[in-house]
Amino acid sequence: MKRPSGLKGFVAITMGQTVSITGTGMTQFGLSFWVWQQYGKATPFSIMNVLFFGAQVIFGLVAGSLIDRWSRKVSLILPDVASGVLTLMALYLYSHGNLTLAFLYAMSLINGMFSALQFPAYSVTLAAMLKPEEYTRANALFSLTDYGPALIAPILAGGLLNIIGLQGIMAIDILTLMFAAAINMWVFIPPTVLKSNTPAKGLARLWEDISTGFRFIMERKELLTLLIVFLLNNFFAGFGSVLISPYILARTNNNPVAAGTVESFMGIGGLLGAGIFSFYVVRGRKILPLLWGDILIDAGSAFLGMARSLIPMCGVAALSSFGGVMANTHSQAIWQSIVPIDLQGRVFSARRFMAEVVSIIPTFLSGPIVDYYLVPYFTEKNIFTSTLGSGPAGAMAFVIVIGSLVSIAVSVWAMANPSVIHVEDLAQSVSSLPTRD
């Protein structure tokens, strides 16, 4: 049988990853429920997110260099293999009553290191397999890997927890990871030849690779300004994003089915966005739908924090995820059209580091702020409880709403910034330049 390539091959990769991430999402939901039931605090969620996210951001600096030199298949498969091994270990420990927060913290750290390969690897793979005019549709299609699992995983996990338990859910996760790895092995991915005029070796070569990605961005004011917008969005919204899972559980009285329903509506909004932007490409500049997508993300999050019952929570969760697809699809298309393919691994890794490194701060602080400062304040009636509620749910809602509103203000400012609005003008000028290394 002929191996799929081009758009058909990319569709196969997308389907494999959708299945794999669905299994991983089920495990994450099950483990989140276990942690909340065992400890009932937001701080463990903050610590796990800091370890995962910090490792992802820091190791991402090296990942770009590796991706531009390794086989694409190695970069795509390694995260699945690592995740499978860690899930197998967690399954063993849980089955013997020895699962601890310490292990989950270590699991988050290691998963973060390997997941640093995924974002630049899939971005470069898309650019290598497809034509530029297919980028927007393909990025929308690949958003299925975020929002398809977001729809299916919480419902499946919430329903199956009482039937097959956390052990059964983790077993499903391992099988889905094996399936995705097999798909990646099967699909034909054209090799990308790295152009290099620098004789440096070892650490000098690695440092040169890292600096290449940063130089490419720093020398282009428009790209740098756009990244500053992303950095500010991620910082302010980051205070609330880490709290979403425990917040939904707290707001639904620890009901895994209700919580799973809300999280599944995030998937519905994302799938709706993926369907629309897979078939409909916005004409003209892509920067405006990117920024409007950012506003929809934060508006949905703010309304989620104010929602007090299941139906409105589901609606605004879908709105937020739709905005996520809208923003990410057009952002990826802009960057892929500007950055030469043989530099994309390094530039995208630098891009991710610059946009997300400060998010470690709100990710680390949000849990302790809620547990030790805001929960006592929201235990008694105050000026916010009538709108946001009381107790842990009200305290987390306060953080989510404030962070989202400030992030919306950043996106509005970006719409008035000439450097941001004209960032796509770089695509023509960069395409005529020789590749630097």
Short mmCIF file of C-alpha atoms in Angstrom, two decimals:
data_model
loop_
_atom_site.label_atom_id
_atom_site.label_comp_id
_atom_site.label_asym_id
_atom_site.label_seq_id
_atom_site.Cartn_x
_atom_site.Cartn_y
_atom_site.Cartn_z
CA MET A 1 0.00 0.00 0.00
CA LYS A 2 1.30 3.43 -0.97
CA ARG A 3 2.11 5.59 2.01
CA PRO A 4 -0.04 8.75 2.26
CA SER A 5 1.72 12.07 1.64
CA GLY A 6 0.85 15.72 1.18
CA LEU A 7 -2.54 16.79 2.46
CA LYS A 8 -3.76 13.17 2.77
CA GLY A 9 -0.72 12.33 4.86
CA PHE A 10 -1.23 15.36 7.06
CA VAL A 11 -4.88 14.41 7.58
CA ALA A 12 -3.73 10.93 8.70
CA ILE A 13 -1.25 12.48 11.17
CA THR A 14 -4.00 14.77 12.48
CA MET A 15 -6.36 11.86 13.03
CA GLY A 16 -3.67 9.84 14.84
CA GLN A 17 -2.87 12.74 17.13
CA THR A 18 -6.56 13.40 17.80
CA VAL A 19 -6.98 9.82 19.00
CA SER A 20 -3.79 9.99 21.07
CA ILE A 21 -4.59 13.32 22.73
CA THR A 22 -8.10 12.09 23.51
CA GLY A 23 -6.56 9.25 25.53
CA THR A 24 -4.13 11.62 27.22
CA GLY A 25 -6.97 14.06 27.97
CA MET A 26 -8.94 11.25 29.63
CA THR A 27 -5.95 10.48 31.87
CA GLN A 28 -5.48 14.16 32.71
CA PHE A 29 -9.15 14.50 33.62
CA GLY A 30 -9.02 11.37 35.77
CA LEU A 31 -5.84 12.45 37.54
CA SER A 32 -7.22 15.99 38.07
CA PHE A 33 -10.34 14.52 39.67
CA TRP A 34 -8.18 12.27 41.87
CA VAL A 35 -5.99 15.21 42.99
CA TRP A 36 -9.02 17.42 43.75
CA GLN A 37 -10.71 14.60 45.69
CA GLN A 38 -7.56 13.86 47.67
CA TYR A 39 -6.44 17.41 48.47
CA GLY A 40 -9.22 19.89 47.56
CA LYS A 41 -6.78 22.73 46.87
CA ALA A 42 -5.69 24.67 43.78
CA THR A 43 -1.98 24.71 44.70
CA PRO A 44 -1.15 21.18 43.42
CA PHE A 45 -2.60 22.17 40.03
CA SER A 46 -0.38 25.24 39.97
CA ILE A 47 2.73 23.23 40.84
CA MET A 48 2.04 20.59 38.15
CA ASN A 49 1.41 23.28 35.56
CA VAL A 50 4.55 25.19 36.53
CA LEU A 51 6.70 22.07 36.22
CA PHE A 52 5.16 21.04 32.90
CA PHE A 53 5.14 24.51 31.44
CA GLY A 54 8.55 25.52 32.77
CA ALA A 55 10.21 22.40 31.36
CA GLN A 56 8.40 22.91 28.06
CA VAL A 57 9.52 26.51 27.71
CA ILE A 58 13.14 26.01 28.81
CA PHE A 59 13.77 22.79 26.87
CA GLY A 60 12.01 24.38 23.91
CA LEU A 61 15.12 26.49 23.32
CA VAL A 62 17.07 23.32 22.51
CA ALA A 63 14.14 21.60 20.80
CA GLY A 64 14.18 23.94 17.80
CA SER A 65 17.78 23.08 16.99
CA LEU A 66 17.09 19.35 17.33
CA ILE A 67 14.00 19.50 15.13
CA ASP A 68 15.85 21.27 12.33
CA ARG A 69 18.45 18.49 12.39
CA TRP A 70 16.61 15.33 13.38
CA SER A 71 14.27 13.27 11.27
CA ARG A 72 10.79 14.76 11.53
CA LYS A 73 9.44 11.36 12.55
CA VAL A 74 11.76 11.17 15.56
CA SER A 75 10.56 14.59 16.76
CA LEU A 76 6.93 13.59 16.29
CA ILE A 77 7.11 10.16 17.94
CA LEU A 78 9.37 10.82 20.96
CA PRO A 79 6.74 12.76 22.97
CA ASP A 80 4.22 9.94 22.49
CA VAL A 81 6.73 7.31 23.63
CA ALA A 82 7.70 9.34 26.72
CA SER A 83 4.08 9.98 27.64
CA GLY A 84 3.24 6.29 27.23
CA VAL A 85 6.06 5.18 29.53
CA LEU A 86 5.09 7.71 32.22
CA THR A 87 1.41 6.75 32.03
CA LEU A 88 2.38 3.09 32.39
CA MET A 89 4.35 3.94 35.53
CA ALA A 90 1.44 5.96 36.92
CA LEU A 91 -0.89 3.03 36.22
CA TYR A 92 1.38 0.67 38.14
CA LEU A 93 1.67 3.02 41.13
CA TYR A 94 -2.06 3.75 41.28
CA SER A 95 -2.94 0.06 41.03
CA HIS A 96 -0.72 -0.66 44.05
CA GLY A 97 -1.96 2.33 46.08
CA ASN A 98 1.37 4.16 45.80
CA LEU A 99 0.49 7.07 43.50
CA THR A 100 1.65 10.35 45.06
CA LEU A 101 1.75 14.02 44.23
CA ALA A 102 5.55 13.77 44.08
CA PHE A 103 5.31 11.31 41.19
CA LEU A 104 2.72 13.46 39.41
CA TYR A 105 5.04 16.45 39.78
CA ALA A 106 7.92 14.45 38.22
CA MET A 107 5.58 13.19 35.51
CA SER A 108 4.58 16.77 34.67
CA LEU A 109 8.23 17.86 34.46
CA ILE A 110 9.31 15.05 32.11
CA ASN A 111 6.20 15.32 29.94
CA GLY A 112 6.90 19.04 29.61
CA MET A 113 10.42 18.39 28.35
CA PHE A 114 9.32 16.03 25.61
CA SER A 115 6.21 18.00 24.67
CA ALA A 116 8.53 20.92 23.81
CA LEU A 117 9.25 19.03 20.60
CA GLN A 118 5.62 18.81 19.50
CA PHE A 119 4.66 22.39 18.68
CA PRO A 120 7.65 23.24 16.44
CA ALA A 121 7.78 19.69 15.02
CA TYR A 122 4.19 19.72 13.80
CA SER A 123 4.48 23.31 12.59
CA VAL A 124 7.54 22.48 10.49
CA THR A 125 6.01 19.19 9.30
CA LEU A 126 2.92 21.04 8.08
CA ALA A 127 5.04 23.55 6.17
CA ALA A 128 7.17 20.77 4.64
CA MET A 129 4.20 18.66 3.50
CA LEU A 130 1.85 21.35 2.17
CA LYS A 131 1.67 24.37 -0.13
CA PRO A 132 1.55 27.88 1.41
CA GLU A 133 -2.03 28.41 0.23
CA GLU A 134 -3.02 25.33 2.26
CA TYR A 135 -1.52 26.56 5.54
CA THR A 136 -4.62 28.27 7.00
CA ARG A 137 -6.93 25.33 6.26
CA ALA A 138 -4.38 22.80 7.51
CA ASN A 139 -3.81 24.72 10.75
CA ALA A 140 -7.56 24.82 11.29
CA LEU A 141 -7.72 21.08 10.61
CA PHE A 142 -4.89 20.41 13.06
CA SER A 143 -6.77 22.31 15.75
CA LEU A 144 -8.90 19.16 15.87
CA THR A 145 -6.09 17.71 17.97
CA ASP A 146 -6.90 20.31 20.65
CA TYR A 147 -10.65 20.54 20.51
CA GLY A 148 -11.74 17.10 19.34
CA PRO A 149 -10.23 15.56 22.49
CA ALA A 150 -11.56 18.49 24.54
CA LEU A 151 -15.06 17.45 23.45
CA ILE A 152 -14.71 13.69 23.80
CA ALA A 153 -12.18 13.13 26.60
CA PRO A 154 -14.01 14.76 29.55
CA ILE A 155 -17.32 13.06 28.72
CA LEU A 156 -15.67 9.67 28.27
CA ALA A 157 -13.51 10.04 31.38
CA GLY A 158 -16.37 11.40 33.51
CA GLY A 159 -18.63 8.54 32.43
CA LEU A 160 -16.04 5.77 32.61
CA LEU A 161 -14.49 6.68 35.97
CA ASN A 162 -17.24 4.81 37.82
CA ILE A 163 -17.14 1.87 35.39
CA ILE A 164 -13.51 1.03 34.59
CA GLY A 165 -11.82 3.34 37.10
CA LEU A 166 -8.67 5.38 36.64
CA GLN A 167 -6.73 2.19 35.78
CA GLY A 168 -8.91 1.51 32.76
CA ILE A 169 -8.66 5.12 31.58
CA MET A 170 -4.86 5.06 31.72
CA ALA A 171 -4.82 1.75 29.82
CA ILE A 172 -6.87 3.37 27.03
CA ASP A 173 -4.39 6.26 26.99
CA ILE A 174 -1.46 3.89 26.41
CA LEU A 175 -3.24 2.19 23.48
CA THR A 176 -4.03 5.53 21.82
CA LEU A 177 -0.40 6.66 22.11
CA MET A 178 0.73 3.49 20.36
CA PHE A 179 -1.80 4.13 17.57
CA ALA A 180 -0.52 7.68 16.96
CA ALA A 181 3.11 6.53 16.86
CA ALA A 182 2.20 3.90 14.25
CA ILE A 183 0.46 6.51 12.06
CA ASN A 184 3.50 8.80 12.20
CA MET A 185 5.75 5.92 11.17
CA TRP A 186 3.48 5.10 8.22
CA VAL A 187 3.02 8.56 6.66
CA PHE A 188 5.61 9.90 4.19
CA ILE A 189 7.17 13.16 5.39
CA PRO A 190 9.65 14.81 2.98
CA PRO A 191 13.07 15.47 4.51
CA THR A 192 14.15 19.06 4.99
CA VAL A 193 17.75 19.87 4.15
CA LEU A 194 19.35 22.17 6.70
CA LYS A 195 21.42 24.93 5.11
CA SER A 196 24.41 25.71 7.30
CA ASN A 197 27.52 27.78 6.63
CA THR A 198 28.74 27.73 10.23
CA PRO A 199 31.49 25.23 11.11
CA ALA A 200 30.84 25.32 14.87
CA LYS A 201 30.33 22.04 16.70
CA GLY A 202 28.87 20.86 19.99
CA LEU A 203 27.73 23.53 22.44
CA ALA A 204 28.91 26.32 20.14
CA ARG A 205 26.73 24.92 17.37
CA LEU A 206 23.79 24.62 19.76
CA TRP A 207 24.18 28.20 20.98
CA GLU A 208 24.41 29.43 17.39
CA ASP A 209 21.16 27.60 16.58
CA ILE A 210 19.37 29.13 19.56
CA SER A 211 20.61 32.64 18.76
CA THR A 212 19.55 32.24 15.11
CA GLY A 213 15.92 31.92 16.12
CA PHE A 214 16.07 34.91 18.43
CA ARG A 215 17.95 37.04 15.88
CA PHE A 216 15.36 36.39 13.21
CA ILE A 217 12.63 37.78 15.47
CA MET A 218 14.59 40.61 17.12
CA GLU A 219 15.66 42.02 13.74
CA ARG A 220 12.02 42.37 12.64
CA LYS A 221 10.13 44.96 14.69
CA GLU A 222 6.71 43.76 13.54
CA LEU A 223 7.29 40.17 14.68
CA LEU A 224 8.77 41.34 17.98
CA THR A 225 5.80 43.63 18.68
CA LEU A 226 3.36 40.81 17.90
CA LEU A 227 5.24 38.57 20.32
CA ILE A 228 5.00 41.22 23.03
CA VAL A 229 1.22 41.15 22.56
CA PHE A 230 1.26 37.35 22.96
CA LEU A 231 3.50 37.66 26.02
CA LEU A 232 1.13 40.10 27.72
CA ASN A 233 -1.95 38.04 26.81
CA ASN A 234 -0.35 34.89 28.21
CA PHE A 235 0.79 36.63 31.38
CA PHE A 236 -2.52 38.18 32.40
CA ALA A 237 -4.78 35.35 31.20
CA GLY A 238 -2.33 32.86 32.72
CA PHE A 239 -3.49 33.68 36.24
CA GLY A 240 -6.86 32.17 35.42
CA SER A 241 -6.09 29.49 32.83
CA VAL A 242 -4.39 27.17 35.32
CA LEU A 243 -7.48 27.36 37.54
CA ILE A 244 -10.05 26.34 34.93
CA SER A 245 -10.21 22.62 35.82
CA PRO A 246 -10.45 23.02 39.63
CA TYR A 247 -12.79 26.00 39.13
CA ILE A 248 -15.23 23.95 37.05
CA LEU A 249 -15.13 21.13 39.60
CA ALA A 250 -15.72 23.57 42.46
CA ARG A 251 -18.56 25.33 40.61
CA THR A 252 -20.28 21.99 39.82
CA ASN A 253 -19.96 20.63 43.38
CA ASN A 254 -17.28 18.08 42.43
CA ASN A 255 -19.59 16.40 39.92
CA PRO A 256 -17.31 14.72 37.34
CA VAL A 257 -20.11 14.38 34.77
CA ALA A 258 -21.12 18.05 35.02
CA ALA A 259 -17.49 19.15 34.92
CA GLY A 260 -16.88 16.87 31.96
CA THR A 261 -19.88 18.39 30.17
CA VAL A 262 -18.53 21.94 30.54
CA GLU A 263 -15.07 20.92 29.34
CA SER A 264 -16.65 19.05 26.42
CA PHE A 265 -18.38 22.22 25.29
CA MET A 266 -14.93 23.73 24.99
CA GLY A 267 -14.36 20.99 22.44
CA ILE A 268 -17.63 21.80 20.65
CA GLY A 269 -16.61 25.44 20.21
CA GLY A 270 -13.19 24.38 18.99
CA LEU A 271 -14.60 21.86 16.53
CA LEU A 272 -16.99 24.48 15.19
CA GLY A 273 -14.05 26.81 14.63
CA ALA A 274 -11.99 24.06 13.04
CA GLY A 275 -14.85 23.22 10.67
CA ILE A 276 -15.40 26.83 9.64
CA PHE A 277 -11.75 27.76 9.11
CA SER A 278 -10.91 24.47 7.37
CA PHE A 279 -13.30 25.40 4.56
CA TYR A 280 -13.43 29.18 4.75
CA VAL A 281 -10.28 31.27 4.51
CA VAL A 282 -10.61 34.89 5.63
CA ARG A 283 -9.60 37.21 2.80
CA GLY A 284 -7.20 40.04 3.40
CA ARG A 285 -4.98 40.40 6.45
CA LYS A 286 -4.98 37.52 8.89
CA ILE A 287 -3.90 39.67 11.83
CA LEU A 288 -7.41 41.01 12.51
CA PRO A 289 -9.09 37.59 12.88
CA LEU A 290 -6.11 36.61 15.06
CA LEU A 291 -6.72 39.52 17.45
CA TRP A 292 -10.51 39.13 17.43
CA GLY A 293 -9.94 35.47 18.26
CA ASP A 294 -7.82 36.51 21.25
CA ILE A 295 -10.66 38.78 22.44
CA LEU A 296 -13.19 35.95 22.13
CA ILE A 297 -10.92 33.64 24.18
CA ASP A 298 -10.75 36.13 27.04
CA ALA A 299 -14.38 37.22 26.81
CA GLY A 300 -15.45 33.57 27.08
CA SER A 301 -13.16 33.05 30.07
CA ALA A 302 -14.47 36.18 31.82
CA PHE A 303 -18.10 35.11 31.35
CA LEU A 304 -17.18 31.58 32.48
CA GLY A 305 -15.95 33.07 35.75
CA MET A 306 -19.25 34.90 36.21
CA ALA A 307 -21.50 31.99 35.19
CA ARG A 308 -23.30 30.30 38.09
CA SER A 309 -25.10 27.40 36.39
CA LEU A 310 -24.30 24.63 33.92
CA ILE A 311 -25.95 25.90 30.72
CA PRO A 312 -24.29 29.36 30.56
CA MET A 313 -20.96 27.81 31.58
CA CYS A 314 -21.21 25.46 28.60
CA GLY A 315 -22.07 28.29 26.21
CA VAL A 316 -19.21 30.61 27.15
CA ALA A 317 -16.76 27.69 27.27
CA ALA A 318 -17.63 27.00 23.63
CA LEU A 319 -17.18 30.70 22.78
CA SER A 320 -13.71 30.77 24.32
CA SER A 321 -12.57 27.68 22.42
CA PHE A 322 -13.94 29.00 19.13
CA GLY A 323 -11.81 32.10 19.67
CA GLY A 324 -8.81 29.87 20.35
CA VAL A 325 -9.09 28.20 16.96
CA MET A 326 -9.65 31.53 15.25
CA ALA A 327 -6.56 33.07 16.84
CA ASN A 328 -4.18 30.11 16.60
CA THR A 329 -5.09 29.20 13.02
CA HIS A 330 -4.33 32.66 11.69
CA SER A 331 -1.28 33.12 13.91
CA GLN A 332 0.30 29.94 12.60
CA ALA A 333 -0.44 30.87 8.99
CA ILE A 334 1.22 34.28 9.48
CA TRP A 335 4.38 32.81 10.99
CA GLN A 336 4.64 29.97 8.47
CA SER A 337 4.36 32.43 5.59
CA ILE A 338 7.14 34.64 6.98
CA VAL A 339 9.75 32.18 8.30
CA PRO A 340 11.75 30.02 5.81
CA ILE A 341 11.09 26.29 6.33
CA ASP A 342 14.69 25.38 7.23
CA LEU A 343 14.63 28.00 10.03
CA GLN A 344 11.18 27.27 11.39
CA GLY A 345 12.22 24.84 14.12
CA ARG A 346 14.60 27.34 15.67
CA VAL A 347 12.45 30.43 15.10
CA PHE A 348 9.26 28.79 16.38
CA SER A 349 11.05 27.59 19.49
CA ALA A 350 12.39 31.10 20.15
CA ARG A 351 8.92 32.48 19.43
CA ARG A 352 7.33 30.16 21.96
CA PHE A 353 9.94 30.90 24.61
CA MET A 354 9.55 34.66 24.23
CA ALA A 355 5.75 34.55 24.26
CA GLU A 356 5.32 32.12 27.13
CA VAL A 357 8.27 32.30 29.51
CA VAL A 358 6.64 34.93 31.74
CA SER A 359 3.54 32.73 32.04
CA ILE A 360 5.46 30.65 34.57
CA ILE A 361 4.92 33.47 37.07
CA PRO A 362 1.09 33.53 37.08
CA THR A 363 0.98 29.75 36.76
CA PHE A 364 3.01 29.43 39.97
CA LEU A 365 1.30 32.21 41.91
CA SER A 366 -2.37 31.66 41.07
CA GLY A 367 -2.91 28.55 43.24
CA PRO A 368 -1.34 29.93 46.44
CA ILE A 369 -3.05 33.32 45.91
CA VAL A 370 -6.41 31.58 45.75
CA ASP A 371 -5.84 29.10 48.60
CA TYR A 372 -4.16 31.37 51.13
CA TYR A 373 -5.47 34.88 50.39
CA LEU A 374 -8.68 34.87 48.35
CA VAL A 375 -10.54 31.84 49.76
CA PRO A 376 -10.60 33.35 53.29
CA TYR A 377 -11.85 36.62 51.78
CA PHE A 378 -14.57 34.86 49.76
CA THR A 379 -15.68 32.76 52.72
CA GLU A 380 -17.63 35.76 53.96
CA LYS A 381 -19.97 37.95 51.94
CA ASN A 382 -18.23 40.81 50.10
CA ILE A 383 -18.80 43.10 47.12
CA PHE A 384 -17.87 40.31 44.67
CA THR A 385 -19.77 37.32 46.04
CA SER A 386 -23.11 38.43 44.60
CA THR A 387 -21.62 38.19 41.10
CA LEU A 388 -18.90 35.56 41.44
CA GLY A 389 -20.10 33.38 44.31
CA SER A 390 -18.38 32.44 47.54
CA GLY A 391 -15.77 29.95 48.71
CA PRO A 392 -13.09 28.44 46.43
CA ALA A 393 -15.28 28.81 43.31
CA GLY A 394 -15.78 32.53 43.90
CA ALA A 395 -12.10 33.07 44.66
CA MET A 396 -10.98 31.32 41.48
CA ALA A 397 -13.65 33.15 39.45
CA PHE A 398 -12.24 36.48 40.65
CA VAL A 399 -8.77 35.63 39.32
CA ILE A 400 -10.14 34.31 36.02
CA VAL A 401 -12.30 37.39 35.37
CA ILE A 402 -9.68 40.02 36.24
CA GLY A 403 -6.94 38.34 34.19
CA SER A 404 -9.24 37.96 31.19
CA LEU A 405 -10.37 41.59 31.21
CA VAL A 406 -6.79 42.90 31.29
CA SER A 407 -5.86 40.53 28.44
CA ILE A 408 -8.77 41.90 26.35
CA ALA A 409 -7.36 45.41 26.87
CA VAL A 410 -4.00 44.23 25.49
CA SER A 411 -5.65 42.86 22.31
CA VAL A 412 -7.56 46.12 21.79
CA TRP A 413 -4.28 48.05 22.09
CA ALA A 414 -2.70 45.74 19.51
CA MET A 415 -5.42 46.60 16.98
CA ALA A 416 -4.29 50.21 17.11
CA ASN A 417 -0.57 49.41 16.81
CA PRO A 418 0.80 49.87 13.24
CA SER A 419 3.64 47.35 13.73
CA VAL A 420 1.18 44.62 14.66
CA ILE A 421 -1.34 45.42 11.94
CA HIS A 422 1.34 45.40 9.21
CA VAL A 423 3.24 42.29 10.35
CA GLU A 424 2.18 40.35 7.23
CA ASP A 425 4.11 42.77 5.02
CA LEU A 426 7.20 40.84 6.14
CA ALA A 427 6.17 37.74 4.15
CA GLN A 428 7.17 39.26 0.82
CA SER A 429 10.41 40.83 2.06
CA VAL A 430 11.62 37.70 3.90
CA SER A 431 10.94 35.41 0.94
CA SER A 432 13.46 37.37 -1.13
CA LEU A 433 16.23 37.16 1.46
CA PRO A 434 18.94 34.46 1.57
CA THR A 435 18.53 31.99 4.44
CA ARG A 436 20.73 32.82 7.43
CA ASP A 437 22.13 30.31 9.87
#
